[in-house]
mmCIF file of C-alpha atoms and ligand atoms in Angstrom:
data_model
loop_
_atom_site.group_PDB
_atom_site.id
_atom_site.type_symbol
_atom_site.label_atom_id
_atom_site.label_comp_id
_atom_site.label_asym_id
_atom_site.label_seq_id
_atom_site.Cartn_x
_atom_site.Cartn_y
_atom_site.Cartn_z
ATOM 1 C CA UNK A 1 -0.564 -19.363 12.760
ATOM 2 C CA UNK A 2 -0.457 -17.985 16.281
ATOM 3 C CA UNK A 3 -3.856 -17.474 17.799
ATOM 4 C CA UNK A 4 -4.463 -14.548 20.052
ATOM 5 C CA UNK A 5 -5.509 -14.602 23.688
ATOM 6 C CA UNK A 6 -5.419 -18.277 24.497
ATOM 7 C CA UNK A 7 -3.481 -21.477 23.949
ATOM 8 C CA UNK A 8 -6.692 -23.342 23.271
ATOM 9 C CA UNK A 9 -7.562 -23.429 19.578
ATOM 10 C CA UNK A 10 -11.277 -23.934 20.157
ATOM 11 C CA UNK A 11 -11.484 -20.951 22.494
ATOM 12 C CA UNK A 12 -9.686 -18.762 19.942
ATOM 13 C CA UNK A 13 -12.023 -19.985 17.199
ATOM 14 C CA UNK A 14 -15.074 -19.303 19.375
ATOM 15 C CA UNK A 15 -13.747 -15.829 20.020
ATOM 16 C CA UNK A 16 -13.403 -15.140 16.274
ATOM 17 C CA UNK A 17 -16.824 -16.576 15.572
ATOM 18 C CA UNK A 18 -18.428 -14.272 18.162
ATOM 19 C CA UNK A 19 -16.498 -11.147 17.103
ATOM 20 C CA UNK A 20 -17.358 -11.721 13.450
ATOM 21 C CA UNK A 21 -21.026 -12.227 14.290
ATOM 22 C CA UNK A 22 -21.103 -8.944 16.247
ATOM 23 C CA UNK A 23 -19.280 -7.170 13.387
ATOM 24 C CA UNK A 24 -21.736 -8.430 10.770
ATOM 25 C CA UNK A 25 -24.981 -8.291 12.706
ATOM 26 C CA UNK A 26 -24.460 -5.574 15.337
ATOM 27 C CA UNK A 27 -25.402 -5.885 19.053
ATOM 28 C CA UNK A 28 -26.686 -9.288 20.210
ATOM 29 C CA UNK A 29 -27.485 -10.791 23.613
ATOM 30 C CA UNK A 30 -25.485 -13.739 24.928
ATOM 31 C CA UNK A 31 -28.486 -16.017 24.372
ATOM 32 C CA UNK A 32 -28.854 -14.868 20.750
ATOM 33 C CA UNK A 33 -25.135 -15.402 20.163
ATOM 34 C CA UNK A 34 -25.416 -18.948 21.503
ATOM 35 C CA UNK A 35 -28.431 -19.714 19.290
ATOM 36 C CA UNK A 36 -26.899 -18.284 16.102
ATOM 37 C CA UNK A 37 -23.396 -19.712 16.509
ATOM 38 C CA UNK A 38 -24.451 -23.047 17.966
ATOM 39 C CA UNK A 39 -21.998 -22.581 20.859
ATOM 40 C CA UNK A 40 -23.064 -23.523 24.379
ATOM 41 C CA UNK A 41 -24.335 -20.666 26.612
ATOM 42 C CA UNK A 42 -21.434 -21.377 29.003
ATOM 43 C CA UNK A 43 -18.852 -21.045 26.199
ATOM 44 C CA UNK A 44 -20.417 -17.761 25.054
ATOM 45 C CA UNK A 45 -20.431 -16.343 28.604
ATOM 46 C CA UNK A 46 -16.807 -17.379 29.015
ATOM 47 C CA UNK A 47 -15.581 -15.705 25.799
ATOM 48 C CA UNK A 48 -17.677 -12.554 26.343
ATOM 49 C CA UNK A 49 -16.236 -12.150 29.853
ATOM 50 C CA UNK A 50 -12.732 -12.231 28.356
ATOM 51 C CA UNK A 51 -13.632 -9.758 25.622
ATOM 52 C CA UNK A 52 -15.202 -7.352 28.123
ATOM 53 C CA UNK A 53 -12.125 -7.527 30.336
ATOM 54 C CA UNK A 54 -9.912 -6.697 27.342
ATOM 55 C CA UNK A 55 -12.202 -3.797 26.405
ATOM 56 C CA UNK A 56 -13.008 -5.318 22.975
ATOM 57 C CA UNK A 57 -16.735 -5.546 23.644
ATOM 58 C CA UNK A 58 -19.073 -3.720 26.001
ATOM 59 C CA UNK A 59 -22.578 -4.213 27.337
ATOM 60 C CA UNK A 60 -25.409 -2.093 25.963
ATOM 61 C CA UNK A 61 -28.623 -1.144 27.719
ATOM 62 C CA UNK A 62 -31.311 -3.751 28.304
ATOM 63 C CA UNK A 63 -34.566 -2.617 26.733
ATOM 64 C CA UNK A 64 -37.714 -3.176 28.773
ATOM 65 C CA UNK A 65 -40.436 -4.695 26.580
ATOM 66 C CA UNK A 66 -43.997 -5.982 27.083
ATOM 67 C CA UNK A 67 -42.647 -9.371 28.024
ATOM 68 C CA UNK A 68 -40.551 -7.852 30.799
ATOM 69 C CA UNK A 69 -36.872 -7.054 30.980
ATOM 70 C CA UNK A 70 -34.978 -8.117 27.859
ATOM 71 C CA UNK A 71 -31.462 -9.553 27.910
ATOM 72 C CA UNK A 72 -28.496 -7.204 27.838
ATOM 73 C CA UNK A 73 -26.979 -6.916 24.351
ATOM 74 C CA UNK A 74 -23.212 -6.881 23.896
ATOM 75 C CA UNK A 75 -21.455 -5.019 21.098
ATOM 76 C CA UNK A 76 -17.966 -4.405 19.767
ATOM 77 C CA UNK A 77 -16.332 -1.428 21.416
ATOM 78 C CA UNK A 78 -14.995 0.313 18.311
ATOM 79 C CA UNK A 79 -14.313 3.525 20.245
ATOM 80 C CA UNK A 80 -11.760 1.714 22.403
ATOM 81 C CA UNK A 81 -8.852 2.413 20.062
ATOM 82 C CA UNK A 82 -7.530 4.355 17.105
ATOM 83 C CA UNK A 83 -6.081 3.153 13.819
ATOM 84 C CA UNK A 84 -3.983 5.128 11.384
ATOM 85 C CA UNK A 85 -4.027 4.378 7.655
ATOM 86 C CA UNK A 86 -1.454 5.599 5.133
ATOM 87 C CA UNK A 87 -2.091 5.082 1.438
ATOM 88 C CA UNK A 88 1.191 5.577 -0.375
ATOM 89 C CA UNK A 89 1.167 6.949 -3.898
ATOM 90 C CA UNK A 90 4.272 7.802 -5.916
ATOM 91 C CA UNK A 91 4.336 11.478 -4.932
ATOM 92 C CA UNK A 92 1.921 11.790 -2.012
ATOM 93 C CA UNK A 93 0.323 10.002 0.949
ATOM 94 C CA UNK A 94 -3.330 9.966 1.904
ATOM 95 C CA UNK A 95 -3.523 9.774 5.723
ATOM 96 C CA UNK A 96 -6.510 8.943 7.877
ATOM 97 C CA UNK A 97 -7.105 8.341 11.559
ATOM 98 C CA UNK A 98 -10.141 6.187 12.349
ATOM 99 C CA UNK A 99 -11.854 4.383 15.186
ATOM 100 C CA UNK A 100 -11.643 0.578 15.137
ATOM 101 C CA UNK A 101 -14.602 0.368 12.719
ATOM 102 C CA UNK A 102 -12.484 2.413 10.245
ATOM 103 C CA UNK A 103 -14.860 5.386 10.565
ATOM 104 C CA UNK A 104 -12.690 8.423 9.753
ATOM 105 C CA UNK A 105 -12.036 10.889 12.595
ATOM 106 C CA UNK A 106 -9.500 13.045 10.755
ATOM 107 C CA UNK A 107 -7.455 13.044 7.554
ATOM 108 C CA UNK A 108 -4.699 14.863 5.731
ATOM 109 C CA UNK A 109 -2.571 14.607 2.612
ATOM 110 C CA UNK A 110 1.227 14.706 2.571
ATOM 111 C CA UNK A 111 3.663 15.270 -0.257
ATOM 112 C CA UNK A 112 6.574 12.854 -0.683
ATOM 113 C CA UNK A 113 9.805 14.658 -1.546
ATOM 114 C CA UNK A 114 11.338 11.425 -2.852
ATOM 115 C CA UNK A 115 10.895 7.643 -2.662
ATOM 116 C CA UNK A 116 13.849 6.887 -0.416
ATOM 117 C CA UNK A 117 12.446 4.387 2.165
ATOM 118 C CA UNK A 118 14.060 6.121 5.169
ATOM 119 C CA UNK A 119 12.662 9.511 4.093
ATOM 120 C CA UNK A 120 9.223 8.035 3.458
ATOM 121 C CA UNK A 121 9.240 6.458 6.952
ATOM 122 C CA UNK A 122 10.329 9.779 8.510
ATOM 123 C CA UNK A 123 7.482 11.623 6.781
ATOM 124 C CA UNK A 124 4.962 9.042 8.010
ATOM 125 C CA UNK A 125 6.347 9.026 11.572
ATOM 126 C CA UNK A 126 6.067 12.816 11.758
ATOM 127 C CA UNK A 127 2.390 12.614 10.774
ATOM 128 C CA UNK A 128 1.451 10.138 13.540
ATOM 129 C CA UNK A 129 1.196 12.570 16.525
ATOM 130 C CA UNK A 130 -0.697 15.083 14.366
ATOM 131 C CA UNK A 131 -3.238 12.461 13.314
ATOM 132 C CA UNK A 132 -3.728 11.271 16.905
ATOM 133 C CA UNK A 133 -4.366 14.894 17.849
ATOM 134 C CA UNK A 134 -6.909 15.269 14.979
ATOM 135 C CA UNK A 135 -8.838 12.284 16.304
ATOM 136 C CA UNK A 136 -9.540 14.258 19.515
ATOM 137 C CA UNK A 137 -10.081 11.116 21.595
ATOM 138 C CA UNK A 138 -7.580 11.420 24.435
ATOM 139 C CA UNK A 139 -8.736 8.185 26.092
ATOM 140 C CA UNK A 140 -8.381 6.007 22.999
ATOM 141 C CA UNK A 141 -5.068 4.198 22.499
ATOM 142 C CA UNK A 142 -3.397 3.998 19.096
ATOM 143 C CA UNK A 143 -3.783 0.282 18.234
ATOM 144 C CA UNK A 144 -1.492 0.369 15.229
ATOM 145 C CA UNK A 145 -0.706 1.691 11.780
ATOM 146 C CA UNK A 146 -1.538 0.222 8.367
ATOM 147 C CA UNK A 147 0.307 1.218 5.206
ATOM 148 C CA UNK A 148 -0.933 0.353 1.740
ATOM 149 C CA UNK A 149 1.042 0.712 -1.486
ATOM 150 C CA UNK A 150 1.058 -0.780 -4.979
ATOM 151 C CA UNK A 151 3.356 -3.799 -5.051
ATOM 152 C CA UNK A 152 4.098 -7.315 -3.896
ATOM 153 C CA UNK A 153 4.198 -7.491 -0.085
ATOM 154 C CA UNK A 154 5.559 -10.501 1.813
ATOM 155 C CA UNK A 155 3.186 -12.770 3.730
ATOM 156 C CA UNK A 156 4.339 -11.284 7.070
ATOM 157 C CA UNK A 157 2.972 -7.926 5.870
ATOM 158 C CA UNK A 158 6.187 -6.075 6.726
ATOM 159 C CA UNK A 159 8.333 -5.943 3.577
ATOM 160 C CA UNK A 160 7.726 -4.607 0.092
ATOM 161 C CA UNK A 161 9.254 -7.378 -2.032
ATOM 162 C CA UNK A 162 8.845 -5.457 -5.271
ATOM 163 C CA UNK A 163 7.127 -2.263 -6.362
ATOM 164 C CA UNK A 164 7.629 -1.088 -9.942
ATOM 165 C CA UNK A 165 6.150 2.312 -9.238
ATOM 166 C CA UNK A 166 8.424 2.949 -6.225
ATOM 167 C CA UNK A 167 11.406 1.084 -7.740
ATOM 168 C CA UNK A 168 11.713 -0.821 -4.429
ATOM 169 C CA UNK A 169 13.126 -4.305 -3.872
ATOM 170 C CA UNK A 170 12.877 -5.899 -0.407
ATOM 171 C CA UNK A 171 12.181 -2.727 1.565
ATOM 172 C CA UNK A 172 11.040 -3.562 5.152
ATOM 173 C CA UNK A 173 9.004 -0.353 5.407
ATOM 174 C CA UNK A 174 6.740 -1.571 8.238
ATOM 175 C CA UNK A 175 9.765 -2.435 10.409
ATOM 176 C CA UNK A 176 11.496 0.876 9.632
ATOM 177 C CA UNK A 177 8.406 2.834 10.669
ATOM 178 C CA UNK A 178 7.653 0.625 13.706
ATOM 179 C CA UNK A 179 11.102 1.443 15.136
ATOM 180 C CA UNK A 180 10.246 5.139 15.012
ATOM 181 C CA UNK A 181 6.677 5.036 16.354
ATOM 182 C CA UNK A 182 6.675 2.095 18.829
ATOM 183 C CA UNK A 183 3.285 0.733 17.791
ATOM 184 C CA UNK A 184 2.575 -2.254 15.497
ATOM 185 C CA UNK A 185 2.759 -1.467 11.771
ATOM 186 C CA UNK A 186 1.422 -3.592 8.901
ATOM 187 C CA UNK A 187 2.144 -3.170 5.205
ATOM 188 C CA UNK A 188 -0.097 -4.477 2.428
ATOM 189 C CA UNK A 189 -0.702 -4.122 -1.290
ATOM 190 C CA UNK A 190 -3.187 -1.266 -1.759
ATOM 191 C CA UNK A 191 -5.896 -3.309 -3.485
ATOM 192 C CA UNK A 192 -5.545 -6.087 -0.893
ATOM 193 C CA UNK A 193 -5.970 -3.550 1.930
ATOM 194 C CA UNK A 194 -8.958 -2.028 0.152
ATOM 195 C CA UNK A 195 -10.462 -5.525 -0.212
ATOM 196 C CA UNK A 196 -10.049 -6.179 3.525
ATOM 197 C CA UNK A 197 -11.874 -2.914 4.308
ATOM 198 C CA UNK A 198 -14.661 -3.773 1.867
ATOM 199 C CA UNK A 199 -15.037 -7.183 3.457
ATOM 200 C CA UNK A 200 -15.005 -5.994 7.072
ATOM 201 C CA UNK A 201 -17.142 -2.863 6.846
ATOM 202 C CA UNK A 202 -17.963 -2.132 3.198
ATOM 203 C CA UNK A 203 -19.904 -3.568 0.272
ATOM 204 C CA UNK A 204 -18.643 -7.098 0.974
ATOM 205 C CA UNK A 205 -19.692 -7.297 4.611
ATOM 206 C CA UNK A 206 -22.179 -10.095 4.005
ATOM 207 C CA UNK A 207 -20.061 -12.059 1.544
ATOM 208 C CA UNK A 208 -17.500 -14.807 2.081
ATOM 209 C CA UNK A 209 -16.382 -15.041 -1.542
ATOM 210 C CA UNK A 210 -15.841 -11.897 -3.549
ATOM 211 C CA UNK A 211 -13.580 -10.153 -6.026
ATOM 212 C CA UNK A 212 -12.450 -6.576 -5.397
ATOM 213 C CA UNK A 213 -11.186 -4.890 -8.544
ATOM 214 C CA UNK A 214 -9.396 -1.554 -8.749
ATOM 215 C CA UNK A 215 -9.031 0.434 -11.970
ATOM 216 C CA UNK A 216 -6.704 3.409 -11.481
ATOM 217 C CA UNK A 217 -3.019 3.863 -12.257
ATOM 218 C CA UNK A 218 -3.029 0.074 -12.727
ATOM 219 C CA UNK A 219 -5.644 -2.662 -12.652
ATOM 220 C CA UNK A 220 -5.733 -5.292 -9.935
ATOM 221 C CA UNK A 221 -8.269 -7.679 -8.500
ATOM 222 C CA UNK A 222 -7.994 -9.062 -4.976
ATOM 223 C CA UNK A 223 -9.897 -12.152 -3.987
ATOM 224 C CA UNK A 224 -11.588 -12.899 -0.686
ATOM 225 C CA UNK A 225 -12.042 -16.666 -0.569
ATOM 226 C CA UNK A 226 -14.005 -18.275 2.259
ATOM 227 C CA UNK A 227 -13.738 -15.082 4.313
ATOM 228 C CA UNK A 228 -9.994 -14.684 3.889
ATOM 229 C CA UNK A 229 -7.858 -12.578 1.598
ATOM 230 C CA UNK A 230 -6.112 -14.838 -0.900
ATOM 231 C CA UNK A 231 -2.462 -13.708 -1.026
ATOM 232 C CA UNK A 232 -0.983 -16.621 -2.974
ATOM 233 C CA UNK A 233 2.342 -18.372 -2.371
ATOM 234 C CA UNK A 234 4.410 -15.150 -2.605
ATOM 235 C CA UNK A 235 1.917 -12.401 -1.792
ATOM 236 C CA UNK A 236 1.626 -11.749 -5.524
ATOM 237 C CA UNK A 237 -1.972 -12.909 -6.101
ATOM 238 C CA UNK A 238 -4.421 -10.473 -7.635
ATOM 239 C CA UNK A 239 -2.084 -8.849 -10.178
ATOM 240 C CA UNK A 240 -4.954 -8.925 -12.639
ATOM 241 C CA UNK A 241 -3.645 -5.976 -14.676
ATOM 242 C CA UNK A 242 -0.812 -8.148 -15.948
ATOM 243 C CA UNK A 243 -2.965 -10.812 -17.625
ATOM 244 C CA UNK A 244 -2.250 -10.891 -21.347
ATOM 245 C CA UNK A 245 -4.438 -8.607 -23.426
ATOM 246 C CA UNK A 246 -2.457 -8.392 -26.672
ATOM 247 C CA UNK A 247 0.589 -10.451 -27.531
ATOM 248 C CA UNK A 248 3.641 -8.264 -28.232
ATOM 249 C CA UNK A 249 1.554 -5.141 -27.576
ATOM 250 C CA UNK A 250 2.137 -2.009 -25.508
ATOM 251 C CA UNK A 251 4.982 -1.978 -23.001
ATOM 252 C CA UNK A 252 3.751 -2.344 -19.387
ATOM 253 C CA UNK A 253 5.380 -0.958 -16.210
ATOM 254 C CA UNK A 254 6.294 -4.574 -15.320
ATOM 255 C CA UNK A 255 8.625 -4.714 -18.327
ATOM 256 C CA UNK A 256 6.471 -7.147 -20.308
ATOM 257 C CA UNK A 257 4.339 -6.349 -23.327
ATOM 258 C CA UNK A 258 0.607 -6.465 -23.922
ATOM 259 C CA UNK A 259 -0.676 -6.501 -20.311
ATOM 260 C CA UNK A 260 -4.343 -5.571 -19.745
ATOM 261 C CA UNK A 261 -3.431 -2.479 -17.700
ATOM 262 C CA UNK A 262 -1.194 -1.112 -20.465
ATOM 263 C CA UNK A 263 -4.453 -0.611 -22.401
ATOM 264 C CA UNK A 264 -7.296 -0.162 -19.982
ATOM 265 C CA UNK A 265 -6.101 1.260 -16.659
ATOM 266 C CA UNK A 266 -7.482 4.748 -16.074
ATOM 267 C CA UNK A 267 -4.042 6.185 -16.874
ATOM 268 C CA UNK A 268 -3.781 4.141 -20.090
ATOM 269 C CA UNK A 269 -7.296 5.144 -21.180
ATOM 270 C CA UNK A 270 -6.349 8.779 -20.668
ATOM 271 C CA UNK A 271 -3.174 8.293 -22.678
ATOM 272 C CA UNK A 272 -5.109 6.710 -25.576
ATOM 273 C CA UNK A 273 -7.636 9.561 -25.484
ATOM 274 C CA UNK A 274 -4.897 12.182 -25.742
ATOM 275 C CA UNK A 275 -3.241 10.291 -28.612
ATOM 276 C CA UNK A 276 -6.427 9.850 -30.605
ATOM 277 C CA UNK A 277 -7.629 13.433 -30.156
ATOM 278 C CA UNK A 278 -4.226 15.168 -30.367
ATOM 279 C CA UNK A 279 -4.525 16.592 -26.863
ATOM 280 C CA UNK A 280 -1.520 17.345 -24.674
ATOM 281 C CA UNK A 281 -0.795 16.520 -21.016
ATOM 282 C CA UNK A 282 -2.874 19.486 -19.795
ATOM 283 C CA UNK A 283 -5.926 17.326 -20.412
ATOM 284 C CA UNK A 284 -6.515 15.049 -17.441
ATOM 285 C CA UNK A 285 -9.132 12.730 -15.948
ATOM 286 C CA UNK A 286 -11.613 15.593 -15.330
ATOM 287 C CA UNK A 287 -11.479 16.680 -18.983
ATOM 288 C CA UNK A 288 -11.891 13.131 -20.285
ATOM 289 C CA UNK A 289 -14.801 12.616 -17.900
ATOM 290 C CA UNK A 290 -16.451 15.784 -19.219
ATOM 291 C CA UNK A 291 -15.886 14.650 -22.822
ATOM 292 C CA UNK A 292 -17.534 11.296 -22.090
ATOM 293 C CA UNK A 293 -20.526 13.055 -20.499
ATOM 294 C CA UNK A 294 -20.850 15.142 -23.664
ATOM 295 C CA UNK A 295 -20.779 11.904 -25.712
ATOM 296 C CA UNK A 296 -17.586 12.788 -27.529
ATOM 297 C CA UNK A 297 -17.090 9.702 -29.773
ATOM 298 C CA UNK A 298 -13.363 9.243 -28.968
ATOM 299 C CA UNK A 299 -13.955 9.201 -25.208
ATOM 300 C CA UNK A 300 -17.062 7.004 -25.456
ATOM 301 C CA UNK A 301 -15.259 4.485 -27.698
ATOM 302 C CA UNK A 302 -12.214 4.245 -25.438
ATOM 303 C CA UNK A 303 -14.411 3.565 -22.400
ATOM 304 C CA UNK A 304 -16.398 0.970 -24.346
ATOM 305 C CA UNK A 305 -13.164 -0.741 -25.459
ATOM 306 C CA UNK A 306 -11.964 -0.740 -21.847
ATOM 307 C CA UNK A 307 -15.269 -2.150 -20.603
ATOM 308 C CA UNK A 308 -15.071 -4.929 -23.203
ATOM 309 C CA UNK A 309 -11.376 -5.669 -22.604
ATOM 310 C CA UNK A 310 -11.644 -5.738 -18.821
ATOM 311 C CA UNK A 311 -14.972 -7.587 -19.023
ATOM 312 C CA UNK A 312 -13.481 -10.482 -21.022
ATOM 313 C CA UNK A 313 -10.571 -10.905 -18.621
ATOM 314 C CA UNK A 314 -12.909 -10.586 -15.629
ATOM 315 C CA UNK A 315 -15.234 -13.252 -17.057
ATOM 316 C CA UNK A 316 -12.259 -15.653 -17.111
ATOM 317 C CA UNK A 317 -11.532 -14.824 -13.475
ATOM 318 C CA UNK A 318 -15.196 -15.293 -12.518
ATOM 319 C CA UNK A 319 -15.319 -18.660 -14.287
ATOM 320 C CA UNK A 320 -12.353 -19.830 -12.234
ATOM 321 C CA UNK A 321 -13.188 -18.337 -8.813
ATOM 322 C CA UNK A 322 -17.023 -17.940 -8.732
ATOM 323 C CA UNK A 323 -17.333 -14.806 -6.518
ATOM 324 C CA UNK A 324 -20.685 -13.749 -5.020
ATOM 325 C CA UNK A 325 -20.105 -10.093 -5.943
ATOM 326 C CA UNK A 326 -17.467 -7.948 -7.617
ATOM 327 C CA UNK A 327 -16.721 -4.630 -5.898
ATOM 328 C CA UNK A 328 -15.051 -2.041 -8.138
ATOM 329 C CA UNK A 329 -13.068 0.958 -6.934
ATOM 330 C CA UNK A 330 -10.387 3.306 -8.211
ATOM 331 C CA UNK A 331 -10.402 6.535 -10.200
ATOM 332 C CA UNK A 332 -12.093 4.953 -13.229
ATOM 333 C CA UNK A 333 -15.294 4.458 -11.212
ATOM 334 C CA UNK A 334 -16.068 8.117 -11.963
ATOM 335 C CA UNK A 335 -16.691 7.164 -15.637
ATOM 336 C CA UNK A 336 -19.873 5.417 -14.452
ATOM 337 C CA UNK A 337 -22.080 3.655 -17.001
ATOM 338 C CA UNK A 338 -19.935 4.686 -19.975
ATOM 339 C CA UNK A 339 -17.450 2.114 -18.629
ATOM 340 C CA UNK A 340 -19.694 -0.172 -16.554
ATOM 341 C CA UNK A 341 -22.363 -0.655 -19.258
ATOM 342 C CA UNK A 342 -19.982 -2.404 -21.709
ATOM 343 C CA UNK A 343 -18.193 -4.112 -18.801
ATOM 344 C CA UNK A 344 -21.403 -5.634 -17.433
ATOM 345 C CA UNK A 345 -22.662 -6.802 -20.833
ATOM 346 C CA UNK A 346 -19.300 -8.375 -21.739
ATOM 347 C CA UNK A 347 -19.147 -10.102 -18.376
ATOM 348 C CA UNK A 348 -22.691 -11.428 -18.825
ATOM 349 C CA UNK A 349 -21.837 -12.715 -22.298
ATOM 350 C CA UNK A 350 -18.804 -14.725 -21.183
ATOM 351 C CA UNK A 351 -19.538 -16.130 -17.737
ATOM 352 C CA UNK A 352 -20.410 -19.796 -17.368
ATOM 353 C CA UNK A 353 -23.321 -19.067 -15.039
ATOM 354 C CA UNK A 354 -25.164 -15.800 -14.271
ATOM 355 C CA UNK A 355 -22.634 -13.015 -13.843
ATOM 356 C CA UNK A 356 -22.254 -11.807 -10.232
ATOM 357 C CA UNK A 357 -23.382 -8.226 -9.481
ATOM 358 C CA UNK A 358 -20.792 -5.525 -10.149
ATOM 359 C CA UNK A 359 -20.866 -3.016 -7.285
ATOM 360 C CA UNK A 360 -19.082 0.316 -7.878
ATOM 361 C CA UNK A 361 -17.768 1.913 -4.682
ATOM 362 C CA UNK A 362 -18.343 5.674 -4.893
ATOM 363 C CA UNK A 363 -16.741 6.581 -1.584
ATOM 364 C CA UNK A 364 -13.607 8.682 -1.946
ATOM 365 C CA UNK A 365 -11.974 7.807 1.364
ATOM 366 C CA UNK A 366 -12.186 4.001 1.049
ATOM 367 C CA UNK A 367 -8.520 3.630 0.147
ATOM 368 C CA UNK A 368 -6.895 5.185 3.214
ATOM 369 C CA UNK A 369 -9.576 3.434 5.307
ATOM 370 C CA UNK A 370 -8.334 0.233 3.700
ATOM 371 C CA UNK A 371 -4.929 0.815 5.239
ATOM 372 C CA UNK A 372 -6.573 1.456 8.634
ATOM 373 C CA UNK A 373 -8.559 -1.789 8.238
ATOM 374 C CA UNK A 374 -5.269 -3.719 8.404
ATOM 375 C CA UNK A 375 -5.018 -2.603 12.034
ATOM 376 C CA UNK A 376 -8.617 -3.433 12.896
ATOM 377 C CA UNK A 377 -8.325 -6.872 11.338
ATOM 378 C CA UNK A 378 -5.249 -7.713 13.388
ATOM 379 C CA UNK A 379 -6.557 -6.094 16.564
ATOM 380 C CA UNK A 380 -9.745 -8.150 16.623
ATOM 381 C CA UNK A 381 -8.195 -11.131 14.859
ATOM 382 C CA UNK A 382 -11.080 -11.153 12.363
ATOM 383 C CA UNK A 383 -9.201 -13.167 9.763
ATOM 384 C CA UNK A 384 -10.593 -16.549 8.813
ATOM 385 C CA UNK A 385 -14.030 -15.202 9.476
ATOM 386 C CA UNK A 386 -16.368 -17.533 11.284
ATOM 387 C CA UNK A 387 -18.870 -16.596 8.620
ATOM 388 C CA UNK A 388 -22.286 -15.032 8.585
ATOM 389 C CA UNK A 389 -25.081 -16.441 10.640
ATOM 390 C CA UNK A 390 -26.622 -17.646 7.366
ATOM 391 C CA UNK A 391 -23.559 -19.606 6.388
ATOM 392 C CA UNK A 392 -23.031 -21.122 9.828
ATOM 393 C CA UNK A 393 -26.646 -22.284 9.766
ATOM 394 C CA UNK A 394 -26.061 -23.730 6.305
ATOM 395 C CA UNK A 395 -22.965 -25.449 7.653
ATOM 396 C CA UNK A 396 -24.956 -26.921 10.548
ATOM 397 C CA UNK A 397 -27.571 -28.250 8.103
ATOM 398 C CA UNK A 398 -24.875 -29.795 5.943
ATOM 399 C CA UNK A 399 -23.321 -31.634 8.850
ATOM 400 C CA UNK A 400 -26.717 -32.990 9.939
ATOM 401 C CA UNK A 401 -27.507 -34.228 6.412
HETATM 402 ZN ZN1 ZN B 1 2.453 -5.916 -16.881
#
């Protein structure tokens, strides 16, 4: 892997370590950074000088205390740039423009006339100047664009290798868009992008090992292992919705039968509810949600079955990967305890050790922010996190012992 900024590996690693510390802990003085990371004061001063010159970090105000003038804290300069995130769905695109901490500055929703890659790229390119204008930060440069979509994305994060929902094979969408907009573009599976955002700035900020599950049109579960997204050999890791639920069962969008998501994705739950209660397509997620709140037995049972079914599969995943927490997002989160109650109890019943906490993410805009997080991660080179201060201390202790 090419390291940014310097030929020297140790300098690049020090740089990552310091940026990740500032991201996780907020402003810190040079002396504090040296103490927490174990780097020498000279090395810290050296890296910080570089980062200030590049505009990545800036100096805060020294606070005068009883003991005299306190050291000047440094912090990440998130206002220095803009990121654009596009979350592609089959018929629409959620668009967001954010600062480099993925805090939204403006958003909009576009309709996709069709799924032709060239037309999709044209629609996205046309939205870029509008989004930059919405951000209303004339001095901030656009650092890049992140696109998230359901599918298998290559390890270079440029090409959609396969997406069943878009019927795409080997579409280099990031390259097609980059030619039109002249800024870097990264493409990623939507749950992977969401997991990156959760790790950098969301519910997983303090965790190095976590699972990020999405229950919506499909079901997927991305893994952050030792501070890094696990993409697998072909970028196809995390396709949790396609684990076997029932041999020879319902047909799945992947062409196989009996996959977990063919039963318990939000869309599949809705389909089962309509079938069992003789309702037509006019009844959607909002109606099923209302029925579950009113304790309608059909709705309550379907959510309990889903909680149990997903919980069993998730327990297997937990027993293999041992995450600290499991973050859950996607449309099905709105079902709340009707789904999470059975899910938590099933998980607890089948995990080898105490089940990790299940953390529902209630924020609506997390998904487009996930796409924007692809930019932030590349811009600061956060990947392969140097770890929290706690874990680097633990590491230091281990090496002494
Ligand atoms: Zn499948």
